[in-house]
Amino acid sequence: YNVVEVGSFRGESLLQIQQKSAGGLHYIFEPLPSYHRKLVRTFGHHRCPIMRIALSNYDGVALFNFVETNPQFSGLKFWRYGKYESAEKYFIRVRMLDTLLPAHHPVHLIKIEAEGGELSILQGAVETLQRYKPIVLFEYRRPPARFYHQHSTMLYELLTTCGLEINTMSRWRRGKAGLTRLNFLKQRRWRWNCYFVAYPPHLRQIP
């Protein structure tokens, strides 16, 4: 399997990815400098490039907000983190996944943890989603998504337009049909789940 991971942080999932897909290519994106350096020292090799790049729906340069007290809240958009938290800002390269991956490079799995930036990242990966129909694991929470001016409907429409179903992890494990738009909105509105999976219909059962 060839894997893209956005927001690897300390590398817990990257370790599992390398163990279960040893023969694949793993493209890892971690914009936080200290975490990027640790990942390169621990996991970096020719089949696992680890890039200090922020993914979005455009190519360019942007200010990145680093929250030292809660690094997992860091991102391209500043949002209300907490009473005693503030963000240090620095410039970072921003790329679209579609323009960054090598041509004709099949992608089987995309994992995203971006604290509200999920839709922008997927908008920059539409060609990849349409061409390869990868499994997409993503966290999607309403508070940070608001500051990216994103709505659950937009995310649902993008993924389903690319030919993917959306489900909760527990329903997918049991081979249940994908969520309707209304049920996905209910999941988000009532905060029943924040971790979801998108997949092509023929992978409704976990492969």
PDB file of C-alpha atoms in Angstrom:
ATOM      1  CA  TYR A   1       0.000   0.000   0.000  1.00  0.00           C
ATOM      2  CA  ASN A   2       1.098   3.568  -0.753  1.00  0.00           C
ATOM      3  CA  VAL A   3       0.079   5.907   2.050  1.00  0.00           C
ATOM      4  CA  VAL A   4      -0.245   9.659   2.611  1.00  0.00           C
ATOM      5  CA  GLU A   5      -0.351  10.854   6.212  1.00  0.00           C
ATOM      6  CA  VAL A   6      -1.126  14.497   6.976  1.00  0.00           C
ATOM      7  CA  GLY A   7      -0.245  15.557  10.510  1.00  0.00           C
ATOM      8  CA  SER A   8       1.872  12.663  11.761  1.00  0.00           C
ATOM      9  CA  PHE A   9       2.715  14.485  15.022  1.00  0.00           C
ATOM     10  CA  ARG A  10       4.715  12.013  17.178  1.00  0.00           C
ATOM     11  CA  GLY A  11       4.510   9.176  14.645  1.00  0.00           C
ATOM     12  CA  GLU A  12       2.337   6.671  16.520  1.00  0.00           C
ATOM     13  CA  SER A  13       0.315   5.766  13.449  1.00  0.00           C
ATOM     14  CA  LEU A  14       3.348   6.031  11.163  1.00  0.00           C
ATOM     15  CA  LEU A  15       4.949   3.141  13.043  1.00  0.00           C
ATOM     16  CA  GLN A  16       1.889   0.987  12.305  1.00  0.00           C
ATOM     17  CA  ILE A  17       1.849   2.101   8.671  1.00  0.00           C
ATOM     18  CA  GLN A  18       5.470   1.076   8.151  1.00  0.00           C
ATOM     19  CA  GLN A  19       4.913  -2.270   9.848  1.00  0.00           C
ATOM     20  CA  LYS A  20       1.787  -3.171   7.844  1.00  0.00           C
ATOM     21  CA  SER A  21       2.875  -1.716   4.510  1.00  0.00           C
ATOM     22  CA  ALA A  22       6.612  -2.259   4.482  1.00  0.00           C
ATOM     23  CA  GLY A  23       6.831  -2.456   0.690  1.00  0.00           C
ATOM     24  CA  GLY A  24       4.839   0.704  -0.013  1.00  0.00           C
ATOM     25  CA  LEU A  25       5.721   4.368  -0.373  1.00  0.00           C
ATOM     26  CA  HIS A  26       4.742   6.584   2.551  1.00  0.00           C
ATOM     27  CA  TYR A  27       4.404  10.343   2.055  1.00  0.00           C
ATOM     28  CA  ILE A  28       4.362  12.080   5.431  1.00  0.00           C
ATOM     29  CA  PHE A  29       3.528  15.746   6.075  1.00  0.00           C
ATOM     30  CA  GLU A  30       4.315  17.349   9.421  1.00  0.00           C
ATOM     31  CA  PRO A  31       4.601  21.166   9.519  1.00  0.00           C
ATOM     32  CA  LEU A  32       5.800  21.492  13.147  1.00  0.00           C
ATOM     33  CA  PRO A  33       9.624  21.844  13.037  1.00  0.00           C
ATOM     34  CA  SER A  34      10.539  19.916  16.206  1.00  0.00           C
ATOM     35  CA  TYR A  35       8.155  17.038  15.440  1.00  0.00           C
ATOM     36  CA  HIS A  36       9.315  16.967  11.821  1.00  0.00           C
ATOM     37  CA  ARG A  37      12.956  16.580  12.904  1.00  0.00           C
ATOM     38  CA  LYS A  38      12.102  13.732  15.292  1.00  0.00           C
ATOM     39  CA  LEU A  39      10.095  11.933  12.604  1.00  0.00           C
ATOM     40  CA  VAL A  40      12.955  12.241  10.102  1.00  0.00           C
ATOM     41  CA  ARG A  41      15.438  10.801  12.621  1.00  0.00           C
ATOM     42  CA  THR A  42      13.136   7.927  13.577  1.00  0.00           C
ATOM     43  CA  PHE A  43      11.321   6.991  10.369  1.00  0.00           C
ATOM     44  CA  GLY A  44      12.843   8.803   7.401  1.00  0.00           C
ATOM     45  CA  HIS A  45      14.273   6.808   4.481  1.00  0.00           C
ATOM     46  CA  HIS A  46      14.028   6.758   0.689  1.00  0.00           C
ATOM     47  CA  ARG A  47      10.579   5.106   0.741  1.00  0.00           C
ATOM     48  CA  CYS A  48       9.251   7.439   3.419  1.00  0.00           C
ATOM     49  CA  PRO A  49       9.864  11.124   2.585  1.00  0.00           C
ATOM     50  CA  ILE A  50       8.832  13.303   5.542  1.00  0.00           C
ATOM     51  CA  MET A  51       8.072  16.871   4.461  1.00  0.00           C
ATOM     52  CA  ARG A  52       7.648  20.037   6.522  1.00  0.00           C
ATOM     53  CA  ILE A  53       4.863  21.325   4.301  1.00  0.00           C
ATOM     54  CA  ALA A  54       1.287  22.360   5.049  1.00  0.00           C
ATOM     55  CA  LEU A  55      -1.264  20.884   2.647  1.00  0.00           C
ATOM     56  CA  SER A  56      -4.244  22.919   1.461  1.00  0.00           C
ATOM     57  CA  ASN A  57      -6.151  23.820  -1.721  1.00  0.00           C
ATOM     58  CA  TYR A  58      -3.476  26.119  -3.208  1.00  0.00           C
ATOM     59  CA  ASP A  59       0.279  26.294  -3.771  1.00  0.00           C
ATOM     60  CA  GLY A  60       2.165  29.116  -2.086  1.00  0.00           C
ATOM     61  CA  VAL A  61       3.367  30.394   1.278  1.00  0.00           C
ATOM     62  CA  ALA A  62       1.267  31.152   4.357  1.00  0.00           C
ATOM     63  CA  LEU A  63       1.504  31.962   8.042  1.00  0.00           C
ATOM     64  CA  PHE A  64       1.310  28.906  10.258  1.00  0.00           C
ATOM     65  CA  ASN A  65       0.061  29.101  13.859  1.00  0.00           C
ATOM     66  CA  PHE A  66       2.128  27.020  16.287  1.00  0.00           C
ATOM     67  CA  VAL A  67       0.426  26.506  19.668  1.00  0.00           C
ATOM     68  CA  GLU A  68       3.268  25.606  22.007  1.00  0.00           C
ATOM     69  CA  THR A  69       1.068  24.539  24.934  1.00  0.00           C
ATOM     70  CA  ASN A  70      -1.115  22.323  22.698  1.00  0.00           C
ATOM     71  CA  PRO A  71       0.840  21.557  19.501  1.00  0.00           C
ATOM     72  CA  GLN A  72      -1.990  19.409  18.117  1.00  0.00           C
ATOM     73  CA  PHE A  73      -4.094  22.598  17.797  1.00  0.00           C
ATOM     74  CA  SER A  74      -1.567  24.189  15.418  1.00  0.00           C
ATOM     75  CA  GLY A  75      -2.623  25.001  11.867  1.00  0.00           C
ATOM     76  CA  LEU A  76      -2.982  27.515   9.053  1.00  0.00           C
ATOM     77  CA  LYS A  77      -5.926  29.210  10.774  1.00  0.00           C
ATOM     78  CA  PHE A  78      -5.921  30.794  14.206  1.00  0.00           C
ATOM     79  CA  TRP A  79      -8.867  29.761  16.364  1.00  0.00           C
ATOM     80  CA  ARG A  80      -9.790  30.162  20.024  1.00  0.00           C
ATOM     81  CA  TYR A  81      -7.632  27.579  21.727  1.00  0.00           C
ATOM     82  CA  GLY A  82      -8.124  28.370  25.402  1.00  0.00           C
ATOM     83  CA  LYS A  83      -7.701  31.040  28.017  1.00  0.00           C
ATOM     84  CA  TYR A  84      -3.978  30.499  28.608  1.00  0.00           C
ATOM     85  CA  GLU A  85      -2.878  29.571  25.089  1.00  0.00           C
ATOM     86  CA  SER A  86      -1.467  31.653  22.279  1.00  0.00           C
ATOM     87  CA  ALA A  87       0.109  30.967  18.914  1.00  0.00           C
ATOM     88  CA  GLU A  88       3.564  31.669  17.551  1.00  0.00           C
ATOM     89  CA  LYS A  89       3.397  32.472  13.822  1.00  0.00           C
ATOM     90  CA  TYR A  90       5.907  31.566  11.130  1.00  0.00           C
ATOM     91  CA  PHE A  91       5.844  31.217   7.350  1.00  0.00           C
ATOM     92  CA  ILE A  92       5.572  27.794   5.757  1.00  0.00           C
ATOM     93  CA  ARG A  93       5.289  26.350   2.268  1.00  0.00           C
ATOM     94  CA  VAL A  94       1.762  25.320   1.279  1.00  0.00           C
ATOM     95  CA  ARG A  95       1.086  22.763  -1.432  1.00  0.00           C
ATOM     96  CA  MET A  96      -1.788  20.830  -2.958  1.00  0.00           C
ATOM     97  CA  LEU A  97      -1.477  17.071  -2.797  1.00  0.00           C
ATOM     98  CA  ASP A  98      -2.453  16.836  -6.471  1.00  0.00           C
ATOM     99  CA  THR A  99       0.564  18.931  -7.547  1.00  0.00           C
ATOM    100  CA  LEU A 100       2.974  17.400  -5.048  1.00  0.00           C
ATOM    101  CA  LEU A 101       2.620  13.665  -5.665  1.00  0.00           C
ATOM    102  CA  PRO A 102       4.481  12.167  -8.622  1.00  0.00           C
ATOM    103  CA  ALA A 103       2.387  11.644 -11.745  1.00  0.00           C
ATOM    104  CA  HIS A 104       0.644   8.273 -11.968  1.00  0.00           C
ATOM    105  CA  HIS A 105       1.483   7.534  -8.337  1.00  0.00           C
ATOM    106  CA  PRO A 106      -1.325   5.340  -6.949  1.00  0.00           C
ATOM    107  CA  VAL A 107      -2.488   6.189  -3.444  1.00  0.00           C
ATOM    108  CA  HIS A 108      -4.297   3.544  -1.394  1.00  0.00           C
ATOM    109  CA  LEU A 109      -4.733   5.290   1.965  1.00  0.00           C
ATOM    110  CA  ILE A 110      -4.873   8.925   3.111  1.00  0.00           C
ATOM    111  CA  LYS A 111      -4.923   9.739   6.825  1.00  0.00           C
ATOM    112  CA  ILE A 112      -5.648  13.317   7.911  1.00  0.00           C
ATOM    113  CA  GLU A 113      -5.494  15.031  11.283  1.00  0.00           C
ATOM    114  CA  ALA A 114      -5.455  18.757  10.590  1.00  0.00           C
ATOM    115  CA  GLU A 115      -7.599  20.451  13.265  1.00  0.00           C
ATOM    116  CA  GLY A 116     -10.158  21.980  10.929  1.00  0.00           C
ATOM    117  CA  GLY A 117      -8.177  22.002   7.687  1.00  0.00           C
ATOM    118  CA  GLU A 118      -9.527  18.678   6.404  1.00  0.00           C
ATOM    119  CA  LEU A 119     -11.772  20.098   3.678  1.00  0.00           C
ATOM    120  CA  SER A 120      -9.062  22.397   2.270  1.00  0.00           C
ATOM    121  CA  ILE A 121      -6.631  19.470   2.138  1.00  0.00           C
ATOM    122  CA  LEU A 122      -9.160  17.277   0.333  1.00  0.00           C
ATOM    123  CA  GLN A 123     -10.019  20.092  -2.100  1.00  0.00           C
ATOM    124  CA  GLY A 124      -6.346  20.077  -3.058  1.00  0.00           C
ATOM    125  CA  ALA A 125      -6.479  16.310  -3.582  1.00  0.00           C
ATOM    126  CA  VAL A 126      -9.615  15.953  -5.754  1.00  0.00           C
ATOM    127  CA  GLU A 127      -7.731  14.533  -8.746  1.00  0.00           C
ATOM    128  CA  THR A 128      -6.052  11.953  -6.517  1.00  0.00           C
ATOM    129  CA  LEU A 129      -9.379  11.015  -4.922  1.00  0.00           C
ATOM    130  CA  GLN A 130     -11.148  10.665  -8.269  1.00  0.00           C
ATOM    131  CA  ARG A 131      -8.359   8.729  -9.959  1.00  0.00           C
ATOM    132  CA  TYR A 132      -7.364   6.255  -7.234  1.00  0.00           C
ATOM    133  CA  LYS A 133     -10.394   6.122  -4.878  1.00  0.00           C
ATOM    134  CA  PRO A 134      -8.220   5.671  -1.749  1.00  0.00           C
ATOM    135  CA  ILE A 135      -9.488   4.949   1.732  1.00  0.00           C
ATOM    136  CA  VAL A 136      -9.532   8.253   3.646  1.00  0.00           C
ATOM    137  CA  LEU A 137      -9.313   8.282   7.446  1.00  0.00           C
ATOM    138  CA  PHE A 138     -10.034  11.686   8.920  1.00  0.00           C
ATOM    139  CA  GLU A 139     -10.897  13.517  12.088  1.00  0.00           C
ATOM    140  CA  TYR A 140     -13.554  16.205  11.693  1.00  0.00           C
ATOM    141  CA  ARG A 141     -14.635  18.381  14.608  1.00  0.00           C
ATOM    142  CA  ARG A 142     -16.950  21.377  14.399  1.00  0.00           C
ATOM    143  CA  PRO A 143     -15.127  23.963  16.591  1.00  0.00           C
ATOM    144  CA  PRO A 144     -11.912  24.229  14.532  1.00  0.00           C
ATOM    145  CA  ALA A 145     -13.735  23.693  11.203  1.00  0.00           C
ATOM    146  CA  ARG A 146     -15.745  26.877  11.801  1.00  0.00           C
ATOM    147  CA  PHE A 147     -12.593  28.988  11.654  1.00  0.00           C
ATOM    148  CA  TYR A 148     -11.787  27.504   8.240  1.00  0.00           C
ATOM    149  CA  HIS A 149     -15.312  28.514   7.113  1.00  0.00           C
ATOM    150  CA  GLN A 150     -16.137  24.871   6.467  1.00  0.00           C
ATOM    151  CA  HIS A 151     -19.426  23.053   6.861  1.00  0.00           C
ATOM    152  CA  SER A 152     -20.066  19.338   7.145  1.00  0.00           C
ATOM    153  CA  THR A 153     -22.205  19.433   3.980  1.00  0.00           C
ATOM    154  CA  MET A 154     -19.231  20.675   1.929  1.00  0.00           C
ATOM    155  CA  LEU A 155     -17.049  17.815   3.118  1.00  0.00           C
ATOM    156  CA  TYR A 156     -19.777  15.231   2.496  1.00  0.00           C
ATOM    157  CA  GLU A 157     -20.448  16.504  -1.051  1.00  0.00           C
ATOM    158  CA  LEU A 158     -16.758  16.587  -1.986  1.00  0.00           C
ATOM    159  CA  LEU A 159     -16.081  12.994  -0.929  1.00  0.00           C
ATOM    160  CA  THR A 160     -19.278  11.530  -2.371  1.00  0.00           C
ATOM    161  CA  THR A 161     -18.774  13.418  -5.650  1.00  0.00           C
ATOM    162  CA  CYS A 162     -15.379  11.697  -5.862  1.00  0.00           C
ATOM    163  CA  GLY A 163     -17.167   8.339  -5.658  1.00  0.00           C
ATOM    164  CA  LEU A 164     -16.558   7.565  -1.980  1.00  0.00           C
ATOM    165  CA  GLU A 165     -18.911   6.560   0.813  1.00  0.00           C
ATOM    166  CA  ILE A 166     -18.551   8.089   4.291  1.00  0.00           C
ATOM    167  CA  ASN A 167     -19.042   6.102   7.458  1.00  0.00           C
ATOM    168  CA  THR A 168     -18.093   5.876  11.090  1.00  0.00           C
ATOM    169  CA  MET A 169     -15.307   3.464  11.922  1.00  0.00           C
ATOM    170  CA  SER A 170     -17.602   1.180  13.911  1.00  0.00           C
ATOM    171  CA  ARG A 171     -20.187   0.931  11.101  1.00  0.00           C
ATOM    172  CA  TRP A 172     -17.459   0.276   8.521  1.00  0.00           C
ATOM    173  CA  ARG A 173     -16.024  -2.547  10.629  1.00  0.00           C
ATOM    174  CA  ARG A 174     -19.468  -4.164  10.649  1.00  0.00           C
ATOM    175  CA  GLY A 175     -19.934  -3.795   6.888  1.00  0.00           C
ATOM    176  CA  LYS A 176     -22.814  -1.289   7.227  1.00  0.00           C
ATOM    177  CA  ALA A 177     -23.834   0.990   4.368  1.00  0.00           C
ATOM    178  CA  GLY A 178     -22.359   4.496   4.238  1.00  0.00           C
ATOM    179  CA  LEU A 179     -24.002   7.412   6.017  1.00  0.00           C
ATOM    180  CA  THR A 180     -26.574   9.525   4.238  1.00  0.00           C
ATOM    181  CA  ARG A 181     -25.963  13.263   4.215  1.00  0.00           C
ATOM    182  CA  LEU A 182     -28.560  13.750   6.947  1.00  0.00           C
ATOM    183  CA  ASN A 183     -27.022  11.078   9.163  1.00  0.00           C
ATOM    184  CA  PHE A 184     -23.539  12.521   8.650  1.00  0.00           C
ATOM    185  CA  LEU A 185     -24.811  15.962   9.663  1.00  0.00           C
ATOM    186  CA  LYS A 186     -26.433  14.454  12.743  1.00  0.00           C
ATOM    187  CA  GLN A 187     -23.163  12.769  13.694  1.00  0.00           C
ATOM    188  CA  ARG A 188     -21.455  16.160  13.551  1.00  0.00           C
ATOM    189  CA  ARG A 189     -24.238  18.254  15.093  1.00  0.00           C
ATOM    190  CA  TRP A 190     -24.656  16.040  18.137  1.00  0.00           C
ATOM    191  CA  ARG A 191     -20.935  15.199  18.327  1.00  0.00           C
ATOM    192  CA  TRP A 192     -21.568  11.467  18.327  1.00  0.00           C
ATOM    193  CA  ASN A 193     -18.340  10.862  16.399  1.00  0.00           C
ATOM    194  CA  CYS A 194     -15.363  12.872  15.213  1.00  0.00           C
ATOM    195  CA  TYR A 195     -13.461  10.076  13.417  1.00  0.00           C
ATOM    196  CA  PHE A 196     -14.722   8.977  10.001  1.00  0.00           C
ATOM    197  CA  VAL A 197     -13.674   6.879   7.040  1.00  0.00           C
ATOM    198  CA  ALA A 198     -14.372   7.374   3.335  1.00  0.00           C
ATOM    199  CA  TYR A 199     -13.925   4.497   0.888  1.00  0.00           C
ATOM    200  CA  PRO A 200     -15.036   3.242  -2.525  1.00  0.00           C
ATOM    201  CA  PRO A 201     -18.278   1.191  -2.299  1.00  0.00           C
ATOM    202  CA  HIS A 202     -16.552  -2.096  -3.158  1.00  0.00           C
ATOM    203  CA  LEU A 203     -14.534  -1.727   0.083  1.00  0.00           C
ATOM    204  CA  ARG A 204     -17.608  -1.465   2.270  1.00  0.00           C
ATOM    205  CA  GLN A 205     -16.181  -4.452   4.121  1.00  0.00           C
ATOM    206  CA  ILE A 206     -12.727  -3.839   5.596  1.00  0.00           C
ATOM    207  CA  PRO A 207     -10.158  -5.398   3.218  1.00  0.00           C
TER     208      PRO A 207
END
